CSV table of C-alpha atoms in Angstrom, one decimal:
chain,number,residue,atom,x,y,z
C,1,MET,CA,104.5,277.6,97.2
C,2,PRO,CA,102.2,280.6,96.8
C,3,GLU,CA,98.6,279.7,97.4
C,4,SER,CA,97.5,281.0,94.0
C,5,HIS,CA,99.6,278.2,92.4
C,6,ILE,CA,97.7,275.4,93.9
C,7,ASP,CA,94.5,273.9,92.7
C,8,PRO,CA,92.0,273.2,95.5
C,9,LYS,CA,92.0,269.5,94.4
C,10,LEU,CA,95.6,269.2,95.6
C,11,ALA,CA,94.3,267.4,98.7
C,12,GLN,CA,93.0,264.6,96.5
C,13,GLU,CA,96.5,263.8,95.2
C,14,ALA,CA,97.0,261.0,97.6
C,15,THR,CA,94.0,259.2,96.1
C,16,LEU,CA,95.4,259.1,92.6
C,17,PRO,CA,96.7,255.8,91.2
C,18,LEU,CA,100.4,256.9,91.0
C,19,ALA,CA,100.5,258.5,94.5
C,20,GLY,CA,103.7,257.6,96.2
C,21,ILE,CA,105.8,257.3,93.0
C,22,ARG,CA,108.6,259.9,92.8
C,23,VAL,CA,109.9,260.9,89.4
C,24,LEU,CA,113.0,262.9,88.4
C,25,ASP,CA,112.2,264.7,85.2
C,26,LEU,CA,115.3,265.7,83.2
C,27,THR,CA,113.4,266.1,79.9
C,28,LEU,CA,113.3,268.9,77.3
C,29,ALA,CA,111.3,269.5,74.1
C,30,ARG,CA,108.2,267.4,73.7
C,31,ALA,CA,108.7,263.6,73.6
C,32,GLY,CA,110.1,263.2,77.2
C,33,PRO,CA,107.7,265.7,78.8
C,34,THR,CA,104.8,263.8,77.1
C,35,CYS,CA,105.9,260.7,79.0
C,36,VAL,CA,106.2,262.6,82.3
C,37,ARG,CA,102.9,264.3,81.9
C,38,HIS,CA,101.1,261.0,82.1
C,39,LEU,CA,102.9,260.2,85.4
C,40,ALA,CA,102.3,263.7,86.8
C,41,ASP,CA,98.6,263.8,85.8
C,42,TRP,CA,97.9,260.5,87.6
C,43,GLY,CA,99.5,261.4,90.9
C,44,ALA,CA,103.2,260.8,90.7
C,45,GLU,CA,105.4,263.3,92.6
C,46,VAL,CA,107.4,264.9,89.8
C,47,ILE,CA,110.6,266.9,90.4
C,48,ARG,CA,111.7,268.7,87.3
C,49,VAL,CA,115.5,269.0,87.4
C,50,GLU,CA,116.4,271.9,85.2
C,51,PRO,CA,119.6,273.8,84.3
C,52,PRO,CA,119.8,277.2,86.0
C,53,SER,CA,119.3,279.0,82.7
C,54,PHE,CA,115.9,278.2,81.1
C,55,ASN,CA,115.7,276.3,77.9
C,56,ASP,CA,112.6,274.2,77.1
C,57,GLY,CA,114.0,272.8,73.9
C,58,LEU,CA,111.1,274.2,72.0
C,59,GLY,CA,112.1,277.9,71.8
C,60,GLY,CA,109.0,279.1,73.5
C,61,SER,CA,108.3,281.2,76.6
C,62,ARG,CA,107.9,279.5,80.0
C,63,GLU,CA,104.5,281.2,80.1
C,64,GLY,CA,103.6,280.0,76.6
C,65,TYR,CA,100.9,277.5,75.8
C,66,ASP,CA,103.4,274.7,75.0
C,67,PHE,CA,105.3,274.8,78.2
C,68,GLN,CA,102.1,275.3,80.2
C,69,ASN,CA,100.5,272.3,78.6
C,70,LEU,CA,103.4,270.0,79.0
C,71,HIS,CA,104.7,270.7,82.5
C,72,ARG,CA,101.7,270.9,84.8
C,73,ASN,CA,101.6,269.0,88.2
C,74,LYS,CA,105.4,269.3,88.8
C,75,ARG,CA,107.9,271.0,91.1
C,76,SER,CA,111.1,272.5,89.8
C,77,ILE,CA,114.7,272.5,91.0
C,78,ALA,CA,117.2,274.5,89.0
C,79,LEU,CA,120.4,272.5,89.5
C,80,ASP,CA,123.7,272.8,87.7
C,81,LEU,CA,124.7,269.2,86.9
C,82,LYS,CA,128.0,270.3,85.5
C,83,THR,CA,129.3,271.1,89.0
C,84,GLU,CA,130.4,268.5,91.5
C,85,GLU,CA,128.1,270.0,94.2
C,86,GLY,CA,125.2,269.9,91.7
C,87,LYS,CA,125.8,266.3,90.8
C,88,LYS,CA,126.1,265.4,94.4
C,89,ALA,CA,122.7,266.9,95.1
C,90,PHE,CA,121.2,265.1,92.1
C,91,PHE,CA,122.4,261.8,93.3
C,92,LYS,CA,121.0,262.5,96.7
C,93,LEU,CA,117.6,263.0,95.0
C,94,ALA,CA,118.1,259.9,92.9
C,95,GLU,CA,118.5,257.8,96.1
C,96,THR,CA,114.7,258.1,96.8
C,97,ALA,CA,113.4,258.3,93.3
C,98,ASP,CA,111.3,255.6,91.7
C,99,VAL,CA,111.6,256.8,88.1
C,100,LEU,CA,114.0,259.0,86.1
C,101,VAL,CA,113.0,260.2,82.6
C,102,GLU,CA,115.4,261.9,80.2
C,103,ASN,CA,115.6,262.6,76.5
C,104,MET,CA,119.1,263.9,76.1
C,105,ARG,CA,121.3,263.0,73.2
C,106,VAL,CA,122.9,259.6,74.0
C,107,ARG,CA,126.4,260.9,74.8
C,108,VAL,CA,125.2,263.7,77.1
C,109,LYS,CA,124.1,261.6,80.1
C,110,HIS,CA,127.4,259.8,79.9
C,111,ARG,CA,129.4,263.0,79.8
C,112,LEU,CA,127.4,264.4,82.8
C,113,GLY,CA,128.0,261.1,84.7
C,114,ILE,CA,124.3,260.3,85.2
C,115,ALA,CA,124.0,257.4,82.8
C,116,PRO,CA,121.7,254.4,83.8
C,117,GLU,CA,124.5,252.3,85.3
C,118,GLN,CA,125.8,255.2,87.4
C,119,VAL,CA,122.4,256.2,88.8
C,120,GLN,CA,121.2,252.7,89.4
C,121,ALA,CA,124.4,252.0,91.3
C,122,VAL,CA,123.1,254.3,94.1
C,123,ASN,CA,119.5,253.2,93.6
C,124,PRO,CA,119.0,249.7,92.2
C,125,ARG,CA,115.2,250.0,92.4
C,126,LEU,CA,115.2,253.0,90.0
C,127,ILE,CA,113.4,252.8,86.7
C,128,TYR,CA,115.6,254.8,84.3
C,129,ALA,CA,113.7,255.8,81.1
C,130,SER,CA,115.1,257.3,78.0
C,131,ILE,CA,114.0,258.7,74.6
C,132,SER,CA,116.5,259.3,71.9
C,133,GLY,CA,116.3,260.2,68.2
C,134,PHE,CA,117.4,256.9,66.8
C,135,GLY,CA,118.2,254.5,69.6
C,136,GLN,CA,120.7,254.1,72.4
C,137,THR,CA,123.1,252.1,70.1
C,138,GLY,CA,123.6,251.6,66.4
C,139,PRO,CA,125.1,253.7,63.5
C,140,TYR,CA,122.7,256.7,64.1
C,141,SER,CA,122.7,256.6,67.9
C,142,GLU,CA,124.7,259.8,68.2
C,143,ARG,CA,122.6,261.8,65.8
C,144,ALA,CA,120.2,264.5,67.0
C,145,GLY,CA,116.6,263.7,66.1
C,146,VAL,CA,113.4,265.7,66.0
C,147,ASP,CA,109.8,264.8,65.1
C,148,GLN,CA,109.9,265.8,61.4
C,149,ILE,CA,113.2,264.1,60.7
C,150,ALA,CA,111.7,260.9,62.1
C,151,GLN,CA,108.5,261.3,60.1
C,152,GLY,CA,110.7,261.5,57.0
C,153,MET,CA,113.1,258.7,57.8
C,154,GLY,CA,110.3,256.5,59.1
C,155,GLY,CA,108.3,256.6,55.9
C,156,MET,CA,105.4,258.7,57.1
C,157,MET,CA,105.9,261.6,54.8
C,158,THR,CA,105.7,259.4,51.7
C,159,ILE,CA,102.2,258.0,52.7
C,160,THR,CA,100.8,261.3,53.9
C,161,GLY,CA,99.2,263.9,51.5
C,162,GLU,CA,97.8,263.7,48.0
C,163,PRO,CA,99.4,261.6,45.2
C,164,GLY,CA,101.9,263.5,43.2
C,165,ARG,CA,102.2,266.4,45.6
C,166,GLY,CA,105.4,265.4,47.2
C,167,PRO,CA,106.2,264.4,50.8
C,168,MET,CA,103.9,265.8,53.5
C,169,ARG,CA,104.4,265.9,57.2
C,170,ALA,CA,101.5,265.2,59.6
C,171,GLY,CA,99.9,268.3,61.2
C,172,ILE,CA,100.9,267.4,64.7
C,173,PRO,CA,104.2,266.2,66.2
C,174,PHE,CA,102.8,262.7,66.6
C,175,VAL,CA,106.2,260.9,66.6
C,176,ASP,CA,107.2,262.9,69.7
C,177,LEU,CA,103.8,262.2,71.3
C,178,THR,CA,103.9,258.5,70.4
C,179,ALA,CA,107.4,258.1,71.8
C,180,GLY,CA,106.3,259.8,75.0
C,181,ASN,CA,103.2,257.6,75.3
C,182,LEU,CA,105.2,254.4,74.6
C,183,LEU,CA,107.8,255.3,77.2
C,184,ALA,CA,105.1,255.9,79.8
C,185,LEU,CA,103.8,252.5,79.1
C,186,ALA,CA,107.3,251.0,79.4
C,187,VAL,CA,107.7,252.8,82.8
C,188,MET,CA,104.5,251.3,84.1
C,189,MET,CA,105.5,247.8,83.0
C,190,ALA,CA,108.8,248.2,84.7
C,191,LEU,CA,107.2,249.5,87.9
C,192,TRP,CA,104.9,246.4,87.9
C,193,GLU,CA,107.8,244.1,87.4
C,194,ARG,CA,109.6,245.8,90.3
C,195,GLN,CA,106.8,244.8,92.5
C,196,LYS,CA,107.9,241.2,92.0
C,197,THR,CA,111.7,241.5,91.7
C,198,GLY,CA,112.5,244.6,93.8
C,199,LYS,CA,114.8,245.7,91.0
C,200,GLY,CA,114.7,248.6,88.6
C,201,ARG,CA,115.1,248.5,84.8
C,202,TYR,CA,116.5,250.6,82.0
C,203,VAL,CA,113.6,251.2,79.5
C,204,HIS,CA,114.0,253.3,76.4
C,205,THR,CA,112.5,254.0,73.0
C,206,SER,CA,113.4,256.4,70.2
C,207,LEU,CA,111.6,258.6,67.7
C,208,LEU,CA,112.6,256.4,64.8
C,209,GLU,CA,111.4,253.2,66.5
C,210,SER,CA,108.1,254.9,67.5
C,211,MET,CA,107.6,256.1,63.9
C,212,VAL,CA,108.2,252.7,62.4
C,213,PHE,CA,105.9,251.1,65.0
C,214,MET,CA,103.1,253.6,64.0
C,215,LEU,CA,103.3,252.6,60.4
C,216,ASP,CA,101.4,249.6,61.6
C,217,LEU,CA,99.2,248.3,58.7
C,218,GLN,CA,101.3,250.0,56.1
C,219,ALA,CA,104.4,248.4,57.5
C,220,ALA,CA,102.8,245.0,57.6
C,221,ARG,CA,101.5,245.5,54.1
C,222,TYR,CA,105.1,245.8,53.0
C,223,LEU,CA,106.7,243.2,55.2
C,224,MET,CA,104.1,240.5,54.5
C,225,ASP,CA,102.9,241.3,50.9
C,226,GLY,CA,105.8,243.3,49.5
C,227,GLU,CA,103.6,246.3,48.7
C,228,VAL,CA,105.3,249.7,49.1
C,229,PRO,CA,102.5,252.1,50.1
C,230,GLY,CA,102.1,255.5,48.5
C,231,GLN,CA,100.1,258.6,49.2
C,232,ALA,CA,96.4,258.3,49.1
C,233,GLY,CA,95.3,261.7,50.3
C,234,ASN,CA,92.1,261.6,52.2
C,235,ASP,CA,91.2,258.2,51.0
C,236,HIS,CA,91.9,255.1,53.1
C,237,PRO,CA,94.8,253.2,51.5
C,238,VAL,CA,92.8,250.0,50.9
C,239,ASN,CA,89.1,250.5,51.9
C,240,ILE,CA,86.5,252.3,49.8
C,241,PRO,CA,84.4,254.3,50.1
C,242,MET,CA,86.2,255.7,53.0
C,243,GLY,CA,87.5,259.3,53.0
C,244,ALA,CA,86.5,262.9,52.8
C,245,PHE,CA,83.7,264.1,50.5
C,246,PRO,CA,82.4,267.6,49.7
C,247,THR,CA,78.8,268.6,50.6
C,248,ALA,CA,76.7,271.7,50.0
C,249,ASP,CA,78.5,273.5,52.9
C,250,LYS,CA,81.6,271.7,54.2
C,251,PRO,CA,83.3,268.3,53.7
C,252,VAL,CA,82.5,265.2,55.7
C,253,ASN,CA,84.2,261.9,56.3
C,254,ILE,CA,82.4,258.6,55.6
C,255,ALA,CA,83.4,255.0,56.1
C,256,ALA,CA,81.2,252.5,54.3
C,257,SER,CA,83.6,249.9,52.8
C,258,SER,CA,82.2,246.6,54.1
C,259,PRO,CA,79.8,244.7,51.8
C,260,LYS,CA,76.9,245.3,54.1
C,261,MET,CA,77.7,249.0,54.7
C,262,TRP,CA,78.3,249.6,51.0
C,263,ALA,CA,74.9,248.2,50.1
C,264,GLN,CA,73.2,250.3,52.9
C,265,PHE,CA,75.1,253.4,51.9
C,266,ALA,CA,74.1,253.2,48.2
C,267,GLU,CA,70.4,252.7,49.1
C,268,ALA,CA,70.4,255.4,51.8
C,269,VAL,CA,71.9,258.1,49.5
C,270,GLY,CA,69.3,257.3,46.8
C,271,HIS,CA,71.6,255.5,44.3
C,272,PRO,CA,70.8,251.8,44.4
C,273,GLU,CA,72.1,251.6,40.8
C,274,TRP,CA,75.6,251.9,42.1
C,275,LEU,CA,75.2,248.3,43.4
C,276,GLU,CA,74.7,247.1,39.9
C,277,VAL,CA,78.0,248.4,38.5
C,278,GLU,CA,80.0,245.3,38.0
C,279,LYS,CA,83.3,246.9,39.0
C,280,TRP,CA,81.9,248.1,42.3
C,281,LYS,CA,80.5,244.8,43.5
C,282,THR,CA,83.7,243.9,45.3
C,283,LEU,CA,86.1,245.9,47.6
C,284,LYS,CA,88.9,245.2,45.2
C,285,GLY,CA,86.9,246.4,42.2
C,286,ARG,CA,85.8,249.6,44.1
C,287,SER,CA,89.4,250.2,45.1
C,288,ASP,CA,90.7,249.7,41.5
C,289,ASP,CA,88.0,252.1,40.2
C,290,ARG,CA,88.4,254.5,43.2
C,291,ALA,CA,88.5,257.8,41.1
C,292,ALA,CA,85.2,257.1,39.3
C,293,LEU,CA,83.4,255.9,42.4
C,294,ASN,CA,84.6,258.9,44.5
C,295,ALA,CA,83.4,261.3,41.7
C,296,VAL,CA,79.8,260.0,41.7
C,297,ILE,CA,79.7,260.0,45.5
C,298,ALA,CA,81.0,263.6,45.6
C,299,GLU,CA,78.5,264.7,43.1
C,300,ALA,CA,75.6,263.2,45.1
C,301,PHE,CA,76.9,264.7,48.4
C,302,LYS,CA,77.1,268.2,47.0
C,303,GLN,CA,73.3,268.3,46.7
C,304,LYS,CA,72.8,268.4,50.5
C,305,PRO,CA,74.5,270.1,53.5
C,306,SER,CA,76.8,268.1,55.8
C,307,GLU,CA,74.3,267.8,58.6
C,308,TYR,CA,71.8,266.1,56.3
C,309,TRP,CA,74.3,263.4,55.4
C,310,ILE,CA,75.6,262.9,58.9
C,311,ASP,CA,72.1,262.5,60.3
C,312,LEU,CA,71.1,260.1,57.5
C,313,LEU,CA,74.1,257.9,57.7
C,314,GLU,CA,74.2,257.9,61.5
C,315,ARG,CA,70.6,256.6,61.6
C,316,ILE,CA,71.6,253.5,59.6
C,317,GLY,CA,74.9,252.9,61.5
C,318,ILE,CA,77.4,254.1,58.9
C,319,PRO,CA,80.3,256.0,60.4
C,320,CYS,CA,80.2,259.6,59.2
C,321,GLY,CA,81.4,262.9,60.8
C,322,PRO,CA,82.2,266.5,60.1
C,323,ILE,CA,85.8,267.8,59.4
C,324,ASN,CA,86.3,270.3,62.1
C,325,LYS,CA,88.7,273.2,62.6
C,326,VAL,CA,90.2,273.2,66.1
C,327,ASP,CA,87.8,275.8,67.5
C,328,GLN,CA,84.9,273.6,66.3
C,329,VAL,CA,86.5,270.6,68.0
C,330,PHE,CA,86.3,272.2,71.4
C,331,ALA,CA,82.7,273.5,70.6
C,332,ASP,CA,81.6,270.0,69.9
C,333,PRO,CA,79.1,268.7,72.5
C,334,GLN,CA,80.7,265.3,72.8
C,335,VAL,CA,84.2,266.8,73.3
C,336,GLN,CA,82.7,269.1,75.9
C,337,HIS,CA,81.0,266.2,77.6
C,338,LEU,CA,84.4,264.4,77.7
C,339,ARG,CA,85.9,267.5,79.4
C,340,MET,CA,88.9,267.5,77.0
C,341,ALA,CA,89.5,271.2,77.8
C,342,MET,CA,90.6,271.2,81.5
C,343,PRO,CA,89.8,274.5,83.2
C,344,ILE,CA,92.6,276.0,85.3
C,345,LYS,CA,93.1,279.3,87.2
C,346,HIS,CA,96.5,280.7,86.1
C,347,PRO,CA,98.2,283.5,88.1
C,348,THR,CA,99.1,285.5,85.0
C,349,ARG,CA,96.7,284.2,82.3
C,350,GLY,CA,93.6,284.0,84.6
C,351,GLU,CA,90.8,281.6,83.8
C,352,THR,CA,92.1,279.3,80.9
C,353,HIS,CA,92.3,275.7,79.8
C,354,LEU,CA,94.8,272.9,79.2
C,355,VAL,CA,94.3,269.7,77.2
C,356,SER,CA,93.0,267.0,79.4
C,357,SER,CA,94.3,263.5,79.7
C,358,ALA,CA,92.5,261.0,77.4
C,359,ILE,CA,92.9,258.2,79.9
C,360,ASN,CA,89.8,257.4,82.0
C,361,ILE,CA,89.9,255.5,85.3
C,362,GLU,CA,86.4,255.2,86.7
C,363,GLY,CA,86.2,256.7,90.2
C,364,VAL,CA,89.3,258.9,89.8
C,365,GLU,CA,89.8,262.2,88.0
C,366,SER,CA,93.1,263.6,86.8
C,367,GLU,CA,93.3,267.4,87.4
C,368,VAL,CA,95.7,270.2,87.2
C,369,ARG,CA,96.8,270.2,90.8
C,370,MET,CA,99.7,272.6,90.2
C,371,ILE,CA,100.4,274.9,87.2
C,372,PRO,CA,103.8,274.6,85.7
C,373,PRO,CA,106.4,275.9,88.1
C,374,ARG,CA,108.7,278.9,87.8
C,375,LEU,CA,112.3,277.9,87.0
C,376,GLY,CA,113.8,276.6,90.3
C,377,GLU,CA,110.6,277.6,92.2
C,378,HIS,CA,111.0,274.7,94.6
C,379,SER,CA,114.8,274.4,94.7
C,380,ALA,CA,115.2,275.1,98.4
C,381,GLU,CA,112.2,273.1,99.4
C,382,ILE,CA,113.3,270.0,97.5
C,383,LEU,CA,116.8,270.1,98.9
C,384,ARG,CA,115.6,270.5,102.5
C,385,GLU,CA,113.4,267.4,101.9
C,386,ALA,CA,116.5,265.6,100.8
C,387,GLY,CA,118.3,266.4,104.1
C,388,TYR,CA,120.1,269.7,103.2
C,389,SER,CA,120.1,272.3,106.0
C,390,ASP,CA,119.3,276.0,105.5
C,391,ASP,CA,123.0,276.8,105.6
C,392,ASP,CA,123.7,274.1,102.9
C,393,VAL,CA,121.0,275.6,100.7
C,394,ALA,CA,122.3,279.1,101.2
C,395,ARG,CA,125.9,277.9,100.3
C,396,LEU,CA,124.7,276.2,97.1
C,397,ARG,CA,122.8,279.3,96.2
C,398,GLY,CA,125.8,281.4,96.7
C,399,LEU,CA,127.9,279.1,94.5
C,400,GLY,CA,125.4,279.3,91.7
C,401,VAL,CA,124.7,275.6,91.9
C,402,ILE,CA,121.0,276.2,92.4
C,403,SER,CA,118.7,279.1,91.5
C,404,GLU,CA,115.2,279.9,92.6
C,405,GLY,CA,112.4,281.4,90.7
């Protein structure tokens, strides 16, 4: 690998928690790569198995921000799994892998002949991990699924946005991200179990399952009390006051719904008379009269700038914060202290940043040890490690079974 592609901290890789774990990454788009990114960031050796012609499933450039953010700390082999020679090479790699992650449509892995039972037949210790749109079985299992479809089918779009404005998607692909996060957790549980049993597992989730799981309190509200939640805009669905309020310069979020905080809040903002309003003496009463209460709070907050209210409420322990644009997020001193923008030196982009892992393990730092690889950048290297000779590699290259970036 060219020296410019390696971060100086590569030598620290062996000290990371997942050092020694080998992962075959057959993922595209976002959900699967999100899972693999966790493993790669924390030291797993990740081999990205890609088709010879590039397609990241997101429609972007390999040099684009999305691919760069999702595929760091990996090597790449461009391998045609539709050929017998390519499949043979794949199974050779699978013999020594600990984890395989894929997010193909359910039928594709069976058509290619790399389904869980086929791969685990050559490596019973393998953890085979899958993400699908709607589940590996069931009436929707063969459907293609993407984040927004899952948001709609899973109820999210009917509880997001302002009442009466129609369905609204969340501003990030959080179903993809959640599915990836949950699958990474499942992989780690299966690896831990393997320590005791010596056997691998097939673990999987889907976008639909992940979306329904993330409904959380709103799902429990329906399942236990029969309430069908609706849109509440910036207000919390049940607690008040909790939401976004205008100030003299820009909106802020406040959360003062407990009896103690409500009393402290009213006194601090200079309106103790709010505590005497009969309807507002209980959480239910405040919730039932939400529009009127929100209106008087908004009117009071408009008299002072956001920093005034944030400082005031923080002093008495009431959660309050600004509503930031993304550039303001990364300018925030706490975000900078947490190092959420990870600096890297990129061979074409120069000095830039990627989003850091949000996991903290004291005494260990996750870093970008390798920038995302060129397509097939390590094809020959990986095959040689698997026991292929230089002549074998040259033959596969000549047959078009592999390509090299």
